[in-house]
CSV table of C-alpha atoms in Angstrom, one decimal:
chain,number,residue,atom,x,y,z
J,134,UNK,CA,69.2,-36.7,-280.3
J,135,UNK,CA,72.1,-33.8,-279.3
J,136,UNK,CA,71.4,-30.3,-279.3
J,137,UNK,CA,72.0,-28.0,-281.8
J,138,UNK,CA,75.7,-26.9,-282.5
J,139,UNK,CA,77.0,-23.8,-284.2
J,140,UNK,CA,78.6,-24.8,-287.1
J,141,UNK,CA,80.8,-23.1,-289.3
J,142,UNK,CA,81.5,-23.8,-292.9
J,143,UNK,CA,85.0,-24.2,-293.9
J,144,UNK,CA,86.2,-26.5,-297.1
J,145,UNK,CA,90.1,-27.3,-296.4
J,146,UNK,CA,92.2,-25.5,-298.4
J,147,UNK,CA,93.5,-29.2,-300.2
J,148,UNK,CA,90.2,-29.8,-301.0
J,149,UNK,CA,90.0,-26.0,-303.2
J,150,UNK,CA,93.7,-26.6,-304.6
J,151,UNK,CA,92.8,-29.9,-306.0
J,152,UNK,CA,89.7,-28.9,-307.5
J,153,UNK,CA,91.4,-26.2,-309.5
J,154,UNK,CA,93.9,-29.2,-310.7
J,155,UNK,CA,91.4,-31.6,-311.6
J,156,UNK,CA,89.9,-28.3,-313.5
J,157,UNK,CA,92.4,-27.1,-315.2
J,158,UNK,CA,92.7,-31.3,-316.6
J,159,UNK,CA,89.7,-31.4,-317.7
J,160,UNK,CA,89.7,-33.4,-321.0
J,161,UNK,CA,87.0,-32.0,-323.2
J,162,UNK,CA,84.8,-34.4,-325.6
J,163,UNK,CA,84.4,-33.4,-328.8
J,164,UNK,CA,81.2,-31.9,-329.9
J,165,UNK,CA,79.2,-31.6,-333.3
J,166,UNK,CA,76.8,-28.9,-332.4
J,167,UNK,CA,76.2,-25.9,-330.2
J,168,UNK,CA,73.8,-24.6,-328.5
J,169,UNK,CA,71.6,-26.5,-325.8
J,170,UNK,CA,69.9,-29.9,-328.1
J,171,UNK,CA,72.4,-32.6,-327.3
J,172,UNK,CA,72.6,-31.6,-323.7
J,173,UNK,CA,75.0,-29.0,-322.0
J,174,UNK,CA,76.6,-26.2,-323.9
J,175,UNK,CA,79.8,-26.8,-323.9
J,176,UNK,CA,80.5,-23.6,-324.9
J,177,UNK,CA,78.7,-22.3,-322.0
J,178,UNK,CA,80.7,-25.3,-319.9
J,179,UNK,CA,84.1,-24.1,-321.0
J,180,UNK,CA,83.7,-20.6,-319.7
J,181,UNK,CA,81.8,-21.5,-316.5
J,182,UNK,CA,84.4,-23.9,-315.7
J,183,UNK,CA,87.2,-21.5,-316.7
J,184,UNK,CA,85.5,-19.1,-314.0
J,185,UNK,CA,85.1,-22.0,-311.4
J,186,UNK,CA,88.8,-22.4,-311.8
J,187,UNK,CA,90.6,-19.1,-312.1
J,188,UNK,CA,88.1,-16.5,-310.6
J,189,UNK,CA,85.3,-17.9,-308.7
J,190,UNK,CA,86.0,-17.0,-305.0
J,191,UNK,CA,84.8,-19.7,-302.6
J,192,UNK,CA,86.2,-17.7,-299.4
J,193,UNK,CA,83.9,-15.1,-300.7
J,194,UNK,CA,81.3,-17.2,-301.0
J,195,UNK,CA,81.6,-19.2,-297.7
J,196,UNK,CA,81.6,-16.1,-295.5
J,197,UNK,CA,78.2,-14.6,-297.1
J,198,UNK,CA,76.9,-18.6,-296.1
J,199,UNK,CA,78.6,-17.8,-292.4
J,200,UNK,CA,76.8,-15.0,-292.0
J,201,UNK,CA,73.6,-17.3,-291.8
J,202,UNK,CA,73.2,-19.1,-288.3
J,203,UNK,CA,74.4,-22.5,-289.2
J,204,UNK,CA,74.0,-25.3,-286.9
J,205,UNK,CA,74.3,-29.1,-286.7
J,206,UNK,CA,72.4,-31.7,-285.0
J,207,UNK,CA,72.6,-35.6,-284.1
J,208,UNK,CA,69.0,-36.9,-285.2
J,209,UNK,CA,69.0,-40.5,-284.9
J,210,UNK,CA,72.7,-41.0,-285.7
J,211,UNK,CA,72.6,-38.4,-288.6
J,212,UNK,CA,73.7,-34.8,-288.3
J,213,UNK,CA,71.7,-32.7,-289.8
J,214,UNK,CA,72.4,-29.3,-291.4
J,215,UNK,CA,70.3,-26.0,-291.0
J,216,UNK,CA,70.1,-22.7,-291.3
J,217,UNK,CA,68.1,-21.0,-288.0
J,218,UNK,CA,67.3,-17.4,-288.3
J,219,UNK,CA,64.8,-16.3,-285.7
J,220,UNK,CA,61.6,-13.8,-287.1
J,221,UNK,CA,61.2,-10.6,-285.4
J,222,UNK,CA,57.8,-9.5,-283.8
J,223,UNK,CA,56.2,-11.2,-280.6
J,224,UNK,CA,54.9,-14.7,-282.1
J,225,UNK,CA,57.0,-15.7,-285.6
J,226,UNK,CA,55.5,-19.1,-286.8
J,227,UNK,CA,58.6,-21.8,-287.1
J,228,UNK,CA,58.5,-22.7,-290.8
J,229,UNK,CA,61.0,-26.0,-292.3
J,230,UNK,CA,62.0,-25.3,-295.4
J,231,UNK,CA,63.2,-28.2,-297.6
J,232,UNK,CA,64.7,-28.1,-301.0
J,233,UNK,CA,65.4,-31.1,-303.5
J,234,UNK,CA,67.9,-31.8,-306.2
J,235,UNK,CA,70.4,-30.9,-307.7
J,236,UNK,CA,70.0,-28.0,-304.9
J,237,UNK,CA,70.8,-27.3,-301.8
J,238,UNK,CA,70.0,-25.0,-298.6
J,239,UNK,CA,71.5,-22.4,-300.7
J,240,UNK,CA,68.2,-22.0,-302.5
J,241,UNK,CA,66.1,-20.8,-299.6
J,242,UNK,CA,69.0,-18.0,-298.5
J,243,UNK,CA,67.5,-15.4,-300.7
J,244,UNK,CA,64.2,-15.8,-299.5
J,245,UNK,CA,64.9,-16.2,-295.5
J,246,UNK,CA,64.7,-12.4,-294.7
J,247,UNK,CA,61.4,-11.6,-296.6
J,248,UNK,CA,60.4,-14.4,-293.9
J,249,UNK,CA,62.3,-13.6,-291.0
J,250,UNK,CA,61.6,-9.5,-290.8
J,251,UNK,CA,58.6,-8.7,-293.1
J,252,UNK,CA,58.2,-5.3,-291.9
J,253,UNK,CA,61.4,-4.4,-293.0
J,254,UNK,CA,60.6,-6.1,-296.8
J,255,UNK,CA,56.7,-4.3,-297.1
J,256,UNK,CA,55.1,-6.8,-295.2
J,257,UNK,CA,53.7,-7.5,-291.9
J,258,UNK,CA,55.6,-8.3,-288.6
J,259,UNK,CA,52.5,-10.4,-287.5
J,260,UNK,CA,53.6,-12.2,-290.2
J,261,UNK,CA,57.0,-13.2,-288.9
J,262,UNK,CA,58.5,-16.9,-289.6
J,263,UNK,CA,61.4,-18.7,-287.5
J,264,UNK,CA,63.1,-20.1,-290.7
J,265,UNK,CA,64.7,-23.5,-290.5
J,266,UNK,CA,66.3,-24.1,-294.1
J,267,UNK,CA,67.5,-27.7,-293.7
J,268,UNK,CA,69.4,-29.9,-296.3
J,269,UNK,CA,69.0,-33.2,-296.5
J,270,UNK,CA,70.3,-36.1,-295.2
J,271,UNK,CA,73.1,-37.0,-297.6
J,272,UNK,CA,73.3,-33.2,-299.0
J,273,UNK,CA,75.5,-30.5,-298.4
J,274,UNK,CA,76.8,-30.6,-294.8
J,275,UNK,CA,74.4,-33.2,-293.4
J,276,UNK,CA,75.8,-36.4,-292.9
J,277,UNK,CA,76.2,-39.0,-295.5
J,278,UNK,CA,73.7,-42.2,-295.0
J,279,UNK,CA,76.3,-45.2,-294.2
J,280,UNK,CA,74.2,-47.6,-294.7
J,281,UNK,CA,70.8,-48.5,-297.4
J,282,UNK,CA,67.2,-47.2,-296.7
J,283,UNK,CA,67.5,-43.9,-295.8
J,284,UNK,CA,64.1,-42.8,-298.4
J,285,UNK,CA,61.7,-39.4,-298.1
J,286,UNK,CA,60.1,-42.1,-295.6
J,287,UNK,CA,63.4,-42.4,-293.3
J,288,UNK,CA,63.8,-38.7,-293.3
J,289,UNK,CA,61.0,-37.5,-292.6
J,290,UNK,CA,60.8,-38.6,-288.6
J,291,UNK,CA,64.2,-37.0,-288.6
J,292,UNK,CA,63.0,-33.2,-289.5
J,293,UNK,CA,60.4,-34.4,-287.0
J,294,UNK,CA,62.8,-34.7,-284.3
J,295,UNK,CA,64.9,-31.8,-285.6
J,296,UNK,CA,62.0,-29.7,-285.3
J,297,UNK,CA,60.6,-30.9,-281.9
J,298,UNK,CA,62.9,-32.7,-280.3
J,299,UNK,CA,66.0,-30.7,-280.9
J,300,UNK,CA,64.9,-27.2,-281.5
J,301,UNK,CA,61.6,-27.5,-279.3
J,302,UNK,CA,58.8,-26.3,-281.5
J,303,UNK,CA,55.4,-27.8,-280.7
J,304,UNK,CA,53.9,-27.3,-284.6
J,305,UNK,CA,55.5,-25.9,-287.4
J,306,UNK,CA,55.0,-25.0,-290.7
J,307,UNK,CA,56.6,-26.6,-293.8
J,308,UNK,CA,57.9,-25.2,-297.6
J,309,UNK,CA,59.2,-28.1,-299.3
J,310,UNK,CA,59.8,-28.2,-303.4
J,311,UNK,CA,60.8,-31.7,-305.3
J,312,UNK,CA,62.3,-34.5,-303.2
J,313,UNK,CA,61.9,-32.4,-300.4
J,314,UNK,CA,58.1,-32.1,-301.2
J,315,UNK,CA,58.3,-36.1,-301.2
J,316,UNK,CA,59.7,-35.5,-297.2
J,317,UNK,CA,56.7,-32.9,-296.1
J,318,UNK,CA,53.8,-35.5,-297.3
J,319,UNK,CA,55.1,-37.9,-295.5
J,320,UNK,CA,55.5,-35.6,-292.4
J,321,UNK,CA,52.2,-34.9,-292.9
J,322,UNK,CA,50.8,-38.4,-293.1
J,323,UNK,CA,53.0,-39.3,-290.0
J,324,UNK,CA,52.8,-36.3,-287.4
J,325,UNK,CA,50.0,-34.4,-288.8
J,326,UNK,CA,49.3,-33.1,-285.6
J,327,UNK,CA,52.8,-31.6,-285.1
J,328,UNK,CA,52.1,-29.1,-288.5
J,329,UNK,CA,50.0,-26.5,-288.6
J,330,UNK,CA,50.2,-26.6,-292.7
J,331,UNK,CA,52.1,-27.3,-295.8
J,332,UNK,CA,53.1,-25.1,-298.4
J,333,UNK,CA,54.5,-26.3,-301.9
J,334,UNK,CA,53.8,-26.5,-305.1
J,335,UNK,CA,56.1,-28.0,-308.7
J,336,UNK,CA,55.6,-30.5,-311.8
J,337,UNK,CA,55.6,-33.8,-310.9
J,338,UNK,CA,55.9,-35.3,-314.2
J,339,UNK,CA,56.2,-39.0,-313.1
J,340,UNK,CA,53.2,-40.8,-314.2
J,341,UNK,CA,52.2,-44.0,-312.8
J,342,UNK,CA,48.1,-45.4,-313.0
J,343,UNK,CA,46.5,-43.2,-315.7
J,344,UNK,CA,42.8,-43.0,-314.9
J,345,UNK,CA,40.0,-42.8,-317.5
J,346,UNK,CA,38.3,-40.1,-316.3
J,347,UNK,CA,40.4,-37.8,-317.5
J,348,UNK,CA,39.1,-33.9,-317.6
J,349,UNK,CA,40.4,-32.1,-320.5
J,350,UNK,CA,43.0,-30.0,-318.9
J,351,UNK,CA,44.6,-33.5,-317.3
J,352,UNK,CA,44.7,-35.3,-321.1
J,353,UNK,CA,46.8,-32.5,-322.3
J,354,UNK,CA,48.7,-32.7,-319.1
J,355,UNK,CA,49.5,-36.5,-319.3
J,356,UNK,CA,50.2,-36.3,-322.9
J,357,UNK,CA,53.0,-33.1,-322.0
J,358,UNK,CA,54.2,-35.5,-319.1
J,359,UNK,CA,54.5,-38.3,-321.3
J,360,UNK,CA,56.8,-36.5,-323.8
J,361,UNK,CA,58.7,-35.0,-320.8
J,362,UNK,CA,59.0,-38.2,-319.7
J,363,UNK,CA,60.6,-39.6,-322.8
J,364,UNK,CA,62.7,-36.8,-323.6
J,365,UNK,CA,63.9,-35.5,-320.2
J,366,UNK,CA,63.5,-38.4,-317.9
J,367,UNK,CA,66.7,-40.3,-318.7
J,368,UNK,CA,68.2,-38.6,-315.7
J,369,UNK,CA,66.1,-39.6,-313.0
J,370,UNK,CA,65.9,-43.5,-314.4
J,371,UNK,CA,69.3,-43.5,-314.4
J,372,UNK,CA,70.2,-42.4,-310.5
J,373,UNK,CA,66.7,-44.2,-309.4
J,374,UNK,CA,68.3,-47.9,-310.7
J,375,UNK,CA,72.2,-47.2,-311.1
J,376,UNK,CA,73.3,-44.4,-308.9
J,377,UNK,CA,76.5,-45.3,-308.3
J,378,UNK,CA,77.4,-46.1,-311.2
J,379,UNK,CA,77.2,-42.6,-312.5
J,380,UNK,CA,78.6,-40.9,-309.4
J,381,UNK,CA,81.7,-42.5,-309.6
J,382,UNK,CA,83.0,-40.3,-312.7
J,383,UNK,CA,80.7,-37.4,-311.2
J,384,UNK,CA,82.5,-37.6,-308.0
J,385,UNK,CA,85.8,-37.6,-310.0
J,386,UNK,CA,85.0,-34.8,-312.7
J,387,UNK,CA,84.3,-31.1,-311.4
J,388,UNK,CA,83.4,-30.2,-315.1
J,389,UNK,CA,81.4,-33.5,-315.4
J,390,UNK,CA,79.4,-32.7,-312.0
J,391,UNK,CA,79.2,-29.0,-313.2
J,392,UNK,CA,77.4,-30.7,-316.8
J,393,UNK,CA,75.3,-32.8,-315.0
J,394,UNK,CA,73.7,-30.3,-312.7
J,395,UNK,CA,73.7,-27.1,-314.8
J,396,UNK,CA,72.3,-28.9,-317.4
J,397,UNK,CA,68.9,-29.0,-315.2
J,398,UNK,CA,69.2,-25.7,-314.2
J,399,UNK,CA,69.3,-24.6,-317.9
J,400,UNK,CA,66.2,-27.1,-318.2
J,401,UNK,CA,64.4,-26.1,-315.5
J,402,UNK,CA,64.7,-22.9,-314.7
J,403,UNK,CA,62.2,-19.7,-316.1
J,404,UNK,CA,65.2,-17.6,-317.7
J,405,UNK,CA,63.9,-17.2,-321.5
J,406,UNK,CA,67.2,-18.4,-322.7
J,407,UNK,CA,69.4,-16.4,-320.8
J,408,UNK,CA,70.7,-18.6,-317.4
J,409,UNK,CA,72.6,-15.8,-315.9
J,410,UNK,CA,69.5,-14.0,-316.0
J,411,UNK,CA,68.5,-15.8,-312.9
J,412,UNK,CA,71.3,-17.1,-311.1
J,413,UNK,CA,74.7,-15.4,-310.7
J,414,UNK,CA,77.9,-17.5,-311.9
J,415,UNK,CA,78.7,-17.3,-308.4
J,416,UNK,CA,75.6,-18.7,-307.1
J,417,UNK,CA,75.7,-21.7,-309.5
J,418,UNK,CA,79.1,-22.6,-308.6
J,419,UNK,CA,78.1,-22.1,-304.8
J,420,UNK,CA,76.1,-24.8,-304.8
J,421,UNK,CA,78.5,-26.8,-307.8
J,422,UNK,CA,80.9,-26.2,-305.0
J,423,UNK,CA,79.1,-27.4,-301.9
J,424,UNK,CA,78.5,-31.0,-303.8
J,425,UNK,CA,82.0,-31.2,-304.8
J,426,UNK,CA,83.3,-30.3,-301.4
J,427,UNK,CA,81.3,-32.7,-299.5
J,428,UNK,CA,81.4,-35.3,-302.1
J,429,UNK,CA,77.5,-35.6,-302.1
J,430,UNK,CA,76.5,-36.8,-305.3
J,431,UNK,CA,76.7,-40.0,-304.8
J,432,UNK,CA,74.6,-39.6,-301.5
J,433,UNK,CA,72.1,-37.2,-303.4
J,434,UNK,CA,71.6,-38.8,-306.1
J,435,UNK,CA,71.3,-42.4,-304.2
J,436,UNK,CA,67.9,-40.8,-302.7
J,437,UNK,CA,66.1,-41.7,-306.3
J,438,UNK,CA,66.9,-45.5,-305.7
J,439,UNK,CA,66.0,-45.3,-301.8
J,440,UNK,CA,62.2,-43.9,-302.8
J,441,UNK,CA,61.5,-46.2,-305.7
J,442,UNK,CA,62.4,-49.2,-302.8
J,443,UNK,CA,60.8,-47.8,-300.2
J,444,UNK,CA,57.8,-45.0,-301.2
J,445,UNK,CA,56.1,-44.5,-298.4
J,446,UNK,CA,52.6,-43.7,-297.1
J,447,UNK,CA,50.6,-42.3,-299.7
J,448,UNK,CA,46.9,-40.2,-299.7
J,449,UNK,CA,45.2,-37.0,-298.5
J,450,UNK,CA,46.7,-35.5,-295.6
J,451,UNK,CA,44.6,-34.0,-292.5
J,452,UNK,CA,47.1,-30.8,-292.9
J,453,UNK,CA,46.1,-27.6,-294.4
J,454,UNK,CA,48.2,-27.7,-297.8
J,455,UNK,CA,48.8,-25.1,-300.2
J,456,UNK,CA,50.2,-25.2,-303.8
J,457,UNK,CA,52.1,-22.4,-305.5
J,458,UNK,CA,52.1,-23.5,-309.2
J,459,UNK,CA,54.0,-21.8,-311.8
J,460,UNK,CA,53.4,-22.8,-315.4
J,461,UNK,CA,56.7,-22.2,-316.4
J,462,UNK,CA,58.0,-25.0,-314.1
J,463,UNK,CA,58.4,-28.1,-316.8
J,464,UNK,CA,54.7,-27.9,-317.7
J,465,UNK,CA,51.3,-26.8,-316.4
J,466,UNK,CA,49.6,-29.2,-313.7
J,467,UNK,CA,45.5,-28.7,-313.4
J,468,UNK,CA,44.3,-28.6,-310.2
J,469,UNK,CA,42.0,-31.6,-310.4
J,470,UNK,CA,45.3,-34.0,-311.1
J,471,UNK,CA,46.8,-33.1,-307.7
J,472,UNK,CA,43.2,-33.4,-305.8
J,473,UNK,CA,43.2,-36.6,-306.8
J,474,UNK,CA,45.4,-37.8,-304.5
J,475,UNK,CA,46.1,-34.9,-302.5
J,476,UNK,CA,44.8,-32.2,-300.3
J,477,UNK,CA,44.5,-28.7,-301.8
J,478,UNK,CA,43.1,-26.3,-299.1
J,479,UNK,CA,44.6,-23.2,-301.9
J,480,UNK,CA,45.8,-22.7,-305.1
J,481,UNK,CA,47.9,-19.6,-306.7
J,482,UNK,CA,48.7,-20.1,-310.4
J,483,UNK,CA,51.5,-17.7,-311.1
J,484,UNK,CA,53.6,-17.6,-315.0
J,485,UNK,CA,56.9,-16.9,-313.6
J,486,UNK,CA,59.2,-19.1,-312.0
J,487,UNK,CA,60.6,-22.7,-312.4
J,488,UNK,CA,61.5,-25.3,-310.6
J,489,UNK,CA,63.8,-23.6,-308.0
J,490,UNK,CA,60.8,-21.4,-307.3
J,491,UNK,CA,62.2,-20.1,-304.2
J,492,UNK,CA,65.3,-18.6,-305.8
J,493,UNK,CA,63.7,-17.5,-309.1
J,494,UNK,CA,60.9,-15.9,-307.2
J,495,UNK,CA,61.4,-15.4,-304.0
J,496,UNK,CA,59.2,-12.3,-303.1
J,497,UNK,CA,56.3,-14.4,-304.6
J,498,UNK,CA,56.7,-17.4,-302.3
J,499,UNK,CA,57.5,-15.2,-299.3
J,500,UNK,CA,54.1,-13.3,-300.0
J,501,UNK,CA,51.7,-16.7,-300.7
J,502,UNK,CA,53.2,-18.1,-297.8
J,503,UNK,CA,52.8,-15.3,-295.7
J,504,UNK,CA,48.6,-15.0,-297.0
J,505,UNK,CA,48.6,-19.0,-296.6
J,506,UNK,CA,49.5,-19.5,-293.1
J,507,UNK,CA,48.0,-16.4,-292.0
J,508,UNK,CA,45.0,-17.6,-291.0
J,509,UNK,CA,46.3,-20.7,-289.4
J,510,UNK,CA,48.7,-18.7,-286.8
């Protein structure tokens, strides 16, 4: 373990000029349709790219992510990356905050001061968090794994030892969404006494055992999963059996990173048809940018294979554990499917929102969190 450094981001300028080259040689495939049915836009594609390349400003872009306390820390041979921003008031809860793919950190940063100052955001100070928005191992501005096995499983003792070790929090609170959801259940199956709850919420549409005592609300769910599964799935198949294959033309391509990721965000986002209606240009290419510039698909996208070969612990948890469930996040889940195999001390169903709940809705999660853990301070 090392303490926490400062860090500060800065992508070499070589690494910006070449990414406008490559860019501007993009060799386009031919299409047959438009629209959104046989996968990305192109149309769409062309003119974010065309933005990426001649008008998106990353300097812009990196000093509004400077102006977030960025550190790095050596957790069992891996640096991690975080965000730190200290709460206001005399006792704010520390609170982990784990995102999933294809995100980044960048989707907690809108969110962080409704935690961090509540008061000034029509909440309570009492209510105050010390945010630690993390990315994982392999993501962003962590280090890459150099070696096979590092699975939800691996990570997890690391955001342990981030959180105790390094940064000196006894208990702590956890918001994790997708593969970062798969880190906080372990946590909480492996150092349940070190949390004082966990907070999430998401679809999962993988389905494994099917049982037969289905309740009518979980048929119609499994059927939904099961066509989601078929039609949408492909994706996660691929980079859970052949990552690497993929990532070497997604580490090569900018415009064939940009179609693979905004592809989900178009998929699974709540915007009605209208992307830009929920994030920025600028805040897609952000965190387009932060994967090209660290070269992390492979390493992201590698994180499918590690869980199917190593999935953990599985089961209830003895931590407090809330859900925040938006419908418009793939598909509805009833609450008795997730109580089969998991804690649910409360439940908020909410229609608005998708999978990036945090971003899409971030006044929402701020206020469920803050009426969740609550009670637990």
């Amino acid at each position: 373990m090392s303490a926490a450094q400062p860090f500060t981001i800065d992508v070499p300028q070589p690494t910006l000029d070449d990414l406008r080259q490559r860019l501007e040689r993009t060799r386009w495939p031919d299409t047959v349709a438009t629209g959104w049915d046989f996968g990305i836009d192109q149309a769409y594609l062309r003119e974010l790219v065309g933005y990426w390349q001649r008008g998106f400003d990353w300097r812009a872009e990196e000093a509004r992510l400077n102006r977030f306390a960025n550190f790095r820390a050596d957790v069992d041979g891996l640096r991690l990356h975080f965000v730190h921003e200290r709460g206001t008031g005399p006792a704010p809860m520390p609170l982990l905050m784990l995102h999933g793919w294809p995100s980044s950190f960048v989707q907690m940063l809108e969110i962080i001061p409704l935690l961090t100052d509540p008061a000034a955001h029509g909440g309570d100070e009492a209510d105050a968090f010390d945010v630690v928005a993390a990315s994982l191992p392999g993501y962003g501005f962590s280090d890459r794994p150099t070696e096979p096995g590092t699975s939800v499983a691996r990570m997890a003792p690391r955001f342990q030892g981030l959180m105790t070790d390094v940064l000196g929090y006894e208990r702590y609170g956890v918001r994790a969404s997708d593969l970062g959801a798969g880190v906080s259940g372990q946590l909480a199956l492996l150092t349940p006494a070190s949390l004082i709850g966990v907070h999430t919420g998401g679809t999962n549409p993988f389905l494994f055992q099917v049982p037969d005592d289905l309740s009518p609300a979980e048929q119609e769910f499994v059927a939904k999963a099961q066509q989601w599964m078929q039609q949408e799935l492909a994706y996660a198949f691929e980079q859970s059996s052949k990552p690497q294959t993929l990532a070497v033309g997604l580490n090569d391509s900018p415009a064939g990173l940009a179609a693979w990721i905004i592809e989900k965000f178009w998929r699974w986002s709540d915007h009605g048809g209208d992307l830009e209606s929920v994030f920025t240009p600028d805040e897609l290419l952000t965190n387009l940018t932060i994967y090209w510039a660290t070269e992390t698909i492979n390493s992201s996208i590698r994180l499918y294979a590690e869980n199917v070969r190593d999935p953990g612990q599985s089961g209830p948890s003895e931590v407090p554990t809330a859900y925040l469930m938006s419908s418009q996040d793939f598909f509805p889940t009833p609450r008795e499917w997730v109580e089969r195999q998991n804690r649910v001390d409360r439940w908020t169903a909410i229609d608005r929102g998708g999978h990036f709940l945090e971003w899409e809705q971030p006044e929402l999660v701020a206020q469920d969190l803050r009426e969740f853990f609550r009670p637990l301070r």
